[in-house]
Coordinates of C-alpha atoms in Angstrom, one line a residue:
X1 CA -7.3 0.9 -32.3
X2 CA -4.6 -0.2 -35.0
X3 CA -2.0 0.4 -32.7
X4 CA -1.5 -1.7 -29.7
X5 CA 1.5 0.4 -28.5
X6 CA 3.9 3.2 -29.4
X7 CA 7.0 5.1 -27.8
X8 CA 8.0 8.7 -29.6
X9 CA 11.5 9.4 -30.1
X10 CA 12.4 13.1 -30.6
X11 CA 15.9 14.8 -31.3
X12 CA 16.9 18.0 -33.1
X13 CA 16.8 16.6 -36.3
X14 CA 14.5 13.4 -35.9
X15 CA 11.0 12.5 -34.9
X16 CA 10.5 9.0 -34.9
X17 CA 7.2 6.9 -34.2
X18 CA 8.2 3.4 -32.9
X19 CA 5.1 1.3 -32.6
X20 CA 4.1 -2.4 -32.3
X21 CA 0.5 -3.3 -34.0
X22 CA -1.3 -7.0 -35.5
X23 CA -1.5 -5.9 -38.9
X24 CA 1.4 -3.6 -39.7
X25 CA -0.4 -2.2 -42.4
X26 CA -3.4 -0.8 -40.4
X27 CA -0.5 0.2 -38.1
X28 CA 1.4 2.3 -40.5
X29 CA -1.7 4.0 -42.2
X30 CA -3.1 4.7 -38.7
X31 CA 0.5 6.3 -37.4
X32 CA -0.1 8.3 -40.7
X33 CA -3.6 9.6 -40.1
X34 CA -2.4 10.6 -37.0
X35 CA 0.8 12.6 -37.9
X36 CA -1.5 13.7 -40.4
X37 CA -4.0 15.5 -38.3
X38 CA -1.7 16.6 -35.9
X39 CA 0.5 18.6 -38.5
X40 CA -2.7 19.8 -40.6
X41 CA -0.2 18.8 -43.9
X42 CA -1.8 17.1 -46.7
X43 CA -1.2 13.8 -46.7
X44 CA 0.6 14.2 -49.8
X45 CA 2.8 16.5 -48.6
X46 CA 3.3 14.5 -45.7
X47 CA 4.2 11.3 -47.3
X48 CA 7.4 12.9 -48.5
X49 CA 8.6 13.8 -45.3
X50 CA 8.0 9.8 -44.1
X51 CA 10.1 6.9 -44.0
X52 CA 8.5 4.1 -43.3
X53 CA 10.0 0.3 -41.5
X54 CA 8.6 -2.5 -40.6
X55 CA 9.9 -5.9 -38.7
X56 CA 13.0 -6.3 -39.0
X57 CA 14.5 -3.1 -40.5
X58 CA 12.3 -1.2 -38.0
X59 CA 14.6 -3.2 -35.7
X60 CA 17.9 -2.6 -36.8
X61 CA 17.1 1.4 -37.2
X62 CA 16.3 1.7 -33.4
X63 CA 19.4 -0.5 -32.9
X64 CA 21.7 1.8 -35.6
X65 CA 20.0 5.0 -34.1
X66 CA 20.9 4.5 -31.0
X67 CA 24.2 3.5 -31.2
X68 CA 25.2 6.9 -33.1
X69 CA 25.5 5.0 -36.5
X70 CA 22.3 6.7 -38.1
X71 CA 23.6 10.3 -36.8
X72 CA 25.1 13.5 -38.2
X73 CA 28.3 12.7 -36.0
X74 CA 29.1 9.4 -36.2
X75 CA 29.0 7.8 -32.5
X76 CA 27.9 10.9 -30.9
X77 CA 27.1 10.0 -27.5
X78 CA 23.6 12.2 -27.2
X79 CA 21.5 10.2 -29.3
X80 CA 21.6 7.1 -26.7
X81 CA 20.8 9.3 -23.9
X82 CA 17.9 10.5 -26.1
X83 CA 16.9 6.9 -26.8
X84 CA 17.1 6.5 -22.7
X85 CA 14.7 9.3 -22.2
X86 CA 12.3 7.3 -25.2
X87 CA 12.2 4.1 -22.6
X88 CA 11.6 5.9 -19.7
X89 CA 8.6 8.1 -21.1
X90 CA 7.1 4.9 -22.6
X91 CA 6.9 2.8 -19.6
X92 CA 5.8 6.0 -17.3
X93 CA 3.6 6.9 -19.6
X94 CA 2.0 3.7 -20.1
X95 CA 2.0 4.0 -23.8
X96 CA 4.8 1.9 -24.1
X97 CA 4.3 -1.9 -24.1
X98 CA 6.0 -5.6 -23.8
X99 CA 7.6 -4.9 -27.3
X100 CA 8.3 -1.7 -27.7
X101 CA 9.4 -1.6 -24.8
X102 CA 11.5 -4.2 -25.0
X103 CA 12.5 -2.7 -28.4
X104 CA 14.4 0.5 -26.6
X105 CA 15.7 -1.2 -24.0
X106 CA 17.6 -4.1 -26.5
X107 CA 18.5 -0.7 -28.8
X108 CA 19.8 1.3 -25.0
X109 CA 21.8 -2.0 -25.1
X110 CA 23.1 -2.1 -28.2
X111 CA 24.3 1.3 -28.6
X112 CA 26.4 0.9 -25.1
X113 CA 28.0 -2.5 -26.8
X114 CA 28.7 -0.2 -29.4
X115 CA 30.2 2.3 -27.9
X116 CA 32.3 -0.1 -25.4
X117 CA 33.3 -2.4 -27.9
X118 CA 34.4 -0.6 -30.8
X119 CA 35.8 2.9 -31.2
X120 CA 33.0 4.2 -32.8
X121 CA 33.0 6.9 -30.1
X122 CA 36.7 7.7 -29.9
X123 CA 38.2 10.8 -30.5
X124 CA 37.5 14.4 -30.3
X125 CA 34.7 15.2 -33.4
X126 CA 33.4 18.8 -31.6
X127 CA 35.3 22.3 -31.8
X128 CA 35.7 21.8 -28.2
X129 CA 36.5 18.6 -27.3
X130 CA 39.1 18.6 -30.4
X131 CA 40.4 21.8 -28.6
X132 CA 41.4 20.1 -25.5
X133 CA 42.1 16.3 -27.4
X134 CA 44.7 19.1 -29.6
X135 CA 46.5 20.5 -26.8
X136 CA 46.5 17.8 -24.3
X137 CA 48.4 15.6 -27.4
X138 CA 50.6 19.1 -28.3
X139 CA 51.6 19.3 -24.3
X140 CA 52.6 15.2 -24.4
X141 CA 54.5 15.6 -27.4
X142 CA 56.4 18.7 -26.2
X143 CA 55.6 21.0 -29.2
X144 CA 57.3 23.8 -27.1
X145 CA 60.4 22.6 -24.4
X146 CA 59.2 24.3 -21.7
X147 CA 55.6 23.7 -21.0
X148 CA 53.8 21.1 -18.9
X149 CA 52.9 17.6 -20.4
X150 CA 49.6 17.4 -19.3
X151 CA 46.8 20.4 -19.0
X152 CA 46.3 19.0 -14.9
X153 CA 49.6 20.5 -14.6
X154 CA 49.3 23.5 -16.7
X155 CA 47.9 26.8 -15.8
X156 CA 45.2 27.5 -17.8
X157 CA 43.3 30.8 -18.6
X158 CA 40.1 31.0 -21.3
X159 CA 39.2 34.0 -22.5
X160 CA 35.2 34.5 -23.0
X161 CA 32.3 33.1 -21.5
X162 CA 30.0 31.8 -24.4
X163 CA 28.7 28.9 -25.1
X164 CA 32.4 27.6 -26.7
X165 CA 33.8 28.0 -23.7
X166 CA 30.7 26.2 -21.8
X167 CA 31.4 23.2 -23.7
X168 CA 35.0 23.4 -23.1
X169 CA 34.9 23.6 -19.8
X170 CA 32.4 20.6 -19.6
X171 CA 34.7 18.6 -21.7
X172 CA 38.1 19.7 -19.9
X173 CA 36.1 18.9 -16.5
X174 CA 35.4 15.4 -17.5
X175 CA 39.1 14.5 -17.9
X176 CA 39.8 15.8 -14.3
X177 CA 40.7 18.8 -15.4
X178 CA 39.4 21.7 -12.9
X179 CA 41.5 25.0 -12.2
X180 CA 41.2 28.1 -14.1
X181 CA 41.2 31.4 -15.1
X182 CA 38.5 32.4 -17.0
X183 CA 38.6 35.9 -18.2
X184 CA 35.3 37.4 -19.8
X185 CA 34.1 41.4 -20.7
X186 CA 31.6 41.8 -18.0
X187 CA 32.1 39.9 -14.6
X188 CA 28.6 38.5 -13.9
X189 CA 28.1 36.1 -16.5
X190 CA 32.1 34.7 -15.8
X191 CA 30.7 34.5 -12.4
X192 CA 28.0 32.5 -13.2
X193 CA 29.8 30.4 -15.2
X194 CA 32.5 30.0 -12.6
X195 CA 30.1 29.2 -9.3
X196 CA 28.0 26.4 -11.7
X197 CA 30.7 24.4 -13.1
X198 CA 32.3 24.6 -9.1
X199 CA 29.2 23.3 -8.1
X200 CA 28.5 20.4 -10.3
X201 CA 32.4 19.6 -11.7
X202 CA 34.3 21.0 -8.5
X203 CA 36.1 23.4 -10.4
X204 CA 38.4 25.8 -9.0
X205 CA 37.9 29.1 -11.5
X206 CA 39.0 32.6 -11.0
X207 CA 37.1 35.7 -12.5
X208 CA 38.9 38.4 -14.3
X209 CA 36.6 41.2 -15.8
X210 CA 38.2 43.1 -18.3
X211 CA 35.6 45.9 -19.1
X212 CA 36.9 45.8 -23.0
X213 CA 40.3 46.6 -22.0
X214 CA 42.3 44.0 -24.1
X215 CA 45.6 44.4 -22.0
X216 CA 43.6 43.3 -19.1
X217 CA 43.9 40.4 -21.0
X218 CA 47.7 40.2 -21.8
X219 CA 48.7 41.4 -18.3
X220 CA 47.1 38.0 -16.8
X221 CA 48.0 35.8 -19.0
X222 CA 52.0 36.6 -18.6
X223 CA 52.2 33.5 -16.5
X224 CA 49.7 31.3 -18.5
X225 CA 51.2 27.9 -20.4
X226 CA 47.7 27.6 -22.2
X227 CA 45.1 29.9 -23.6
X228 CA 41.8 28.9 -24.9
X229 CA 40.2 32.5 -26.4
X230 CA 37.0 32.3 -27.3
X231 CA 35.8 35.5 -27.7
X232 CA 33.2 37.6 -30.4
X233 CA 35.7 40.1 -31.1
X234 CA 36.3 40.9 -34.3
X235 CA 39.9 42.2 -33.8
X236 CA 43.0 40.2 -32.5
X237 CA 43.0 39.7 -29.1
X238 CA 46.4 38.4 -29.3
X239 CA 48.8 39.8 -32.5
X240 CA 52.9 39.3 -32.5
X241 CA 53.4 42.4 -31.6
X242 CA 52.0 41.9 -27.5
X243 CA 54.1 39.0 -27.3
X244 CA 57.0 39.6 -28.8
X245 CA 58.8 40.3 -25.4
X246 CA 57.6 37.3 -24.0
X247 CA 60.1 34.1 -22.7
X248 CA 58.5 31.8 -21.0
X249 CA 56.5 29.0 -23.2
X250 CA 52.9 29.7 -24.2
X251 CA 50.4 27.8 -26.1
X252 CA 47.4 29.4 -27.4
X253 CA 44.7 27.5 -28.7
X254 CA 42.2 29.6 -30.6
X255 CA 38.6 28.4 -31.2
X256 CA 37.0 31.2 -32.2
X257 CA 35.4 32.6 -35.4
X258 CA 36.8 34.8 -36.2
X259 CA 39.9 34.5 -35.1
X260 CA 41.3 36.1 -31.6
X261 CA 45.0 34.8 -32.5
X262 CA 47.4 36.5 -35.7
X263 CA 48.6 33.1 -36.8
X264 CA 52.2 35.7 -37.2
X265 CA 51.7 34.7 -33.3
X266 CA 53.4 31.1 -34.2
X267 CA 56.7 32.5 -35.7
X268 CA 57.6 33.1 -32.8
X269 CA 60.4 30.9 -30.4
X270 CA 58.2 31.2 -27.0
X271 CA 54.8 30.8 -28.5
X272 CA 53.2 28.2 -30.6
X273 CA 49.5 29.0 -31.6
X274 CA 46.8 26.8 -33.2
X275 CA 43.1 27.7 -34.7
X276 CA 40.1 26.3 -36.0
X277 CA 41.7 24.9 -38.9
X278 CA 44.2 22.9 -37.0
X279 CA 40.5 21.9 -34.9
X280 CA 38.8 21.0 -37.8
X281 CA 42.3 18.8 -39.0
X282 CA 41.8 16.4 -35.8
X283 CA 37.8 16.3 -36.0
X284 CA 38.1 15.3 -39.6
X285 CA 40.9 12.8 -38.7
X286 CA 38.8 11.3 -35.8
X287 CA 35.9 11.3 -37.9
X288 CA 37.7 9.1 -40.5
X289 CA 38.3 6.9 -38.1
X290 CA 34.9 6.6 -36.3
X291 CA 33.6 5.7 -39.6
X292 CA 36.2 2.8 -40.0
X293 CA 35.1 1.4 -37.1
X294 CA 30.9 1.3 -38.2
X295 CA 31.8 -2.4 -39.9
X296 CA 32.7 -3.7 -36.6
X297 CA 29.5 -1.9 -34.8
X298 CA 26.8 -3.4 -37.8
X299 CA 28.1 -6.8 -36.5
X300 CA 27.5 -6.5 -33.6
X301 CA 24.0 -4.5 -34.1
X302 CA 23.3 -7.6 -35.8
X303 CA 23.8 -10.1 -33.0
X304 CA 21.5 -8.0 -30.6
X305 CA 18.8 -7.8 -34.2
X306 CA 19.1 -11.5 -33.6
X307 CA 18.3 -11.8 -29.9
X308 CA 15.5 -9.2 -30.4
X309 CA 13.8 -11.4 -33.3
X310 CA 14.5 -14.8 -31.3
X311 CA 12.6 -13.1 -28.2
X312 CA 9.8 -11.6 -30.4
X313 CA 9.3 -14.6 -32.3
X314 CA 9.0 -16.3 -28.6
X315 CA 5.7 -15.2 -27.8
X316 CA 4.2 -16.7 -30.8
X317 CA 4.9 -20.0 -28.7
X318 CA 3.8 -18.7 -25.1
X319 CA -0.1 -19.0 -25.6
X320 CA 0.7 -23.1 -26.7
X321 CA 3.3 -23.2 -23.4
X322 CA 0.7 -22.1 -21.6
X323 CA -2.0 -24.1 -22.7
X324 CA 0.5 -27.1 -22.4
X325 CA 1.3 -26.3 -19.2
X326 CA -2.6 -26.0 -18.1
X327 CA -3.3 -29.3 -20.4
X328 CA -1.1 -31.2 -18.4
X329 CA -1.7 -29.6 -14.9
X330 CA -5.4 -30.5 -15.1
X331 CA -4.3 -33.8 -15.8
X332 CA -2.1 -34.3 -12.7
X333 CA -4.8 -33.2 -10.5
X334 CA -7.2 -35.5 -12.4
X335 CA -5.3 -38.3 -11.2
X336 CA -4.7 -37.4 -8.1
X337 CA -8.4 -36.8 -7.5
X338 CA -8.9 -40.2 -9.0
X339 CA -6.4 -42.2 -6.7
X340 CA -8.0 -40.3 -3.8
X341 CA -9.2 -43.4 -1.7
X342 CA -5.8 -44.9 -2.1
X343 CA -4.0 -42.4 -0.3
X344 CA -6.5 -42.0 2.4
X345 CA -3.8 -44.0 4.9
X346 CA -1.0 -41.3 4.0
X347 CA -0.3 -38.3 6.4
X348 CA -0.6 -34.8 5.0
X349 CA 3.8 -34.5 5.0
X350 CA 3.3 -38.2 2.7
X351 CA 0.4 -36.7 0.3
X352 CA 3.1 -33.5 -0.3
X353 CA 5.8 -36.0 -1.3
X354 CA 3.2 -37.6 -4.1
X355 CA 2.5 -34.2 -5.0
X356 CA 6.0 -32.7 -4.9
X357 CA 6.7 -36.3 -7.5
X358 CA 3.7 -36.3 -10.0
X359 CA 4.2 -32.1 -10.6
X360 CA 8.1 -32.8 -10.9
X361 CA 7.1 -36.2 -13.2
X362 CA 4.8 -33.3 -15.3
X363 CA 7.5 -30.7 -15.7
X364 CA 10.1 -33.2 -16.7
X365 CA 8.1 -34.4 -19.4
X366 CA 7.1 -30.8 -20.6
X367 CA 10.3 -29.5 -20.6
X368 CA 11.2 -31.3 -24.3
X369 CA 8.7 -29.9 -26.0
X370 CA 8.1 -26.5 -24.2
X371 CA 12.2 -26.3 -25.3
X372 CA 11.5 -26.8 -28.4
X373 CA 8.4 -24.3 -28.6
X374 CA 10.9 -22.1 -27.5
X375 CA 13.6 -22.7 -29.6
X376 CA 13.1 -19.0 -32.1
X377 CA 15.3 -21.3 -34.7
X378 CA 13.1 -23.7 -35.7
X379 CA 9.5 -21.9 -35.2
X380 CA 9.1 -20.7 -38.5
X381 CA 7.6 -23.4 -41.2
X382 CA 10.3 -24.1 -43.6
X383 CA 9.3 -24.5 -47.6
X384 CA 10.0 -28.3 -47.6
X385 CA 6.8 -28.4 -45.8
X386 CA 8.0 -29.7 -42.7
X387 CA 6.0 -29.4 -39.4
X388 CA 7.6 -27.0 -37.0
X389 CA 8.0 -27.8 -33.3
X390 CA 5.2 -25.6 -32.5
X391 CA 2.6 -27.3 -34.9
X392 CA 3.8 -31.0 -34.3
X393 CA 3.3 -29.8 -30.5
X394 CA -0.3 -28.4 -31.0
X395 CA -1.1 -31.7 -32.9
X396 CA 0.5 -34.0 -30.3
X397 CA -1.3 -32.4 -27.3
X398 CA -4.5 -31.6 -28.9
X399 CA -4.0 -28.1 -27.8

């Protein structure tokens, strides 16, 4: 068919076609009658859902995409796992060939270079993960004397077991963070909670079921220095008025919508509360910042654009290296076969050493103008009209 080769790329919100064809035009309208039949949309209707690349921008999207740059969260780490998963399926599959392949691997590449070289994936831009960044920075800078300075030495207690607190545990986890109390409604889905994450993070959790008793709640967190709540409740799980007797230090650290904490909870000496507000205040800072750093990750997107194009403008030279090489082979063994009766007198370990010299002679010789068949600088005829390399080459050789 048109296409030669194609890998499939498909996220929550992106479905991508990355394909390599000889005519990218035959390419591009054969993707099209493809996704065409396959969605049974006019193709009307389908042309204004498609964005079409080619070359070189085709490229650099793969390259931007997976390094987080072409994303909803700038940086966000899920998109180059997602780009893994393309590679792998396209060379199992079979579907994927020498370029594309190639293609995903260079863009797996660049997105790791991206994320290792600039800060494009610093800082907490997630509910979550700016829950723990938040109170990890508030226990350093001693927002309340009294309390830890890091949450490995804090006791922690989260209250609910959604999917908030899944992700918070996962990110918490990941900074070697791995003991506590999680307290939920019902005890069987704490539970499960509890045995997976101390079976794939080694996490040490204890299970309070409160059975909708809220003071369950407020009895076992007397000796807390952190509370995460993340509860559906639409009440207060916390107001000033359960905490007013306390005196040791407490941070509570409220990610739910809406909110478990009364903000009055703050005025308080012993307690210092934050919620989704103060959340959103470091996501949108970190953001800012990821985004500062996207200048610094196009530059170096464009050096590995450059090595891409300099390999794929290579192979346009390999059918004349390989011809060169076979031109010049024959030839050796030509000779050779001419100069026979001359080297009748030579033992067999004597005929290897003329071999050994007239294929290293050969190679020497090649290896000028097979570098310069190789050289992705020069391949491409200039508009002065001068010969490149890979012309003056053909015409030189007769190949």
């Amino acid at each position: 068919g048109a296409i030669d080769e194609a890998a499939v790329l498909s996220t929550c919100n992106r479905f991508e076609l990355y394909f390599s064809a000889k005519d990218a035009r035959a390419g591009l309208a054969a993707a099209s009658k493809y996704l065409q039949e396959r969605s049974k949309l006019p193709m009307s209707t389908l042309r204004e859902s498609l964005f079409m690349l080619s070359s070189d921008h085709a490229s650099h999207h793969a390259l931007r995409v997976a390094a987080g740059l072409d994303s909803l969260v700038v940086g966000e780490g899920q998109i180059l796992s997602q780009m893994k998963q393309c590679y792998y399926h396209a060379t199992a599959s079979g579907a994927g060939g020498k370029v594309t392949t190639r293609l995903l691997n260079a863009a797996v590449a660049a997105g790791k270079r991206a994320r290792d070289e600039t800060d494009i994936a610093k800082g907490a831009v997630s509910i979550s993960s700016a829950a723990y960044e938040l109170a990890e920075d508030r226990l350093k800078a001693q927002a309340l004397n009294g309390l830890p300075l890091t949450l490995k030495d804090a006791k922690i207690t989260i209250v609910g077991a959604g999917t908030m607190t899944r992700l918070l545990l996962t990110h918490m986890a990941s900074h070697g963070v791995t003991k506590f109390t999680l307290i939920n409604r019902s005890e069987p889905r704490a539970r499960e909670m509890a045995d997976e994450f101390a079976e794939s993070h080694g996490c040490e959790i204890q299970v309070i079921a409160t059975h909708g008793d809220n003071n369950v709640i407020r009895e076992h967190t007397k000796d807390a220095h952190v509370v995460f709540t993340s509860t559906s409740s639409d009440s207060f799980v916390f107001a000033k008025e359960h905490l007013t007797d306390r005196t040791n230090p407490l941070m509570l650290v409220d990610i739910s919508v809406p909110r478990n904490v009364d903000p009055a909870c703050d005025e308080l000496d012993s307690v210092v509360a934050y919620d989704v507000d103060s959340l959103k205040a470091v996501v949108d800072r970190n953001t800012a910042k990821r985004k500062r750093e996207i200048v610094q990750a196009e530059i170096l997107l464009e050096e590995e654009k450059r090595a891409f194009r300099g390999w794929l403008d290579s192979l346009s030279a390999v059918p004349a290296i390989t011809k060169l090489q076979k031109k010049a082979e024959a030839l050796r063994l030509a000779e050779m076969k001419r100069h026979n009766a001359k080297l009748q007198h030579l033992s067999p370990r004597e005929i290897e050493a003329v071999e050994r010299l007239s294929r290293g002679i050969v190679s020497k010789l090649l290896h000028g103008p097979m570098s310069a068949l190789r050289d992705n600088k020069q391949r491409t005829d200039n508009k002065q009209g001068v010969a490149t390399p890979l012309r003056l080459v053909k015409n030189m050789f007769n190949l």
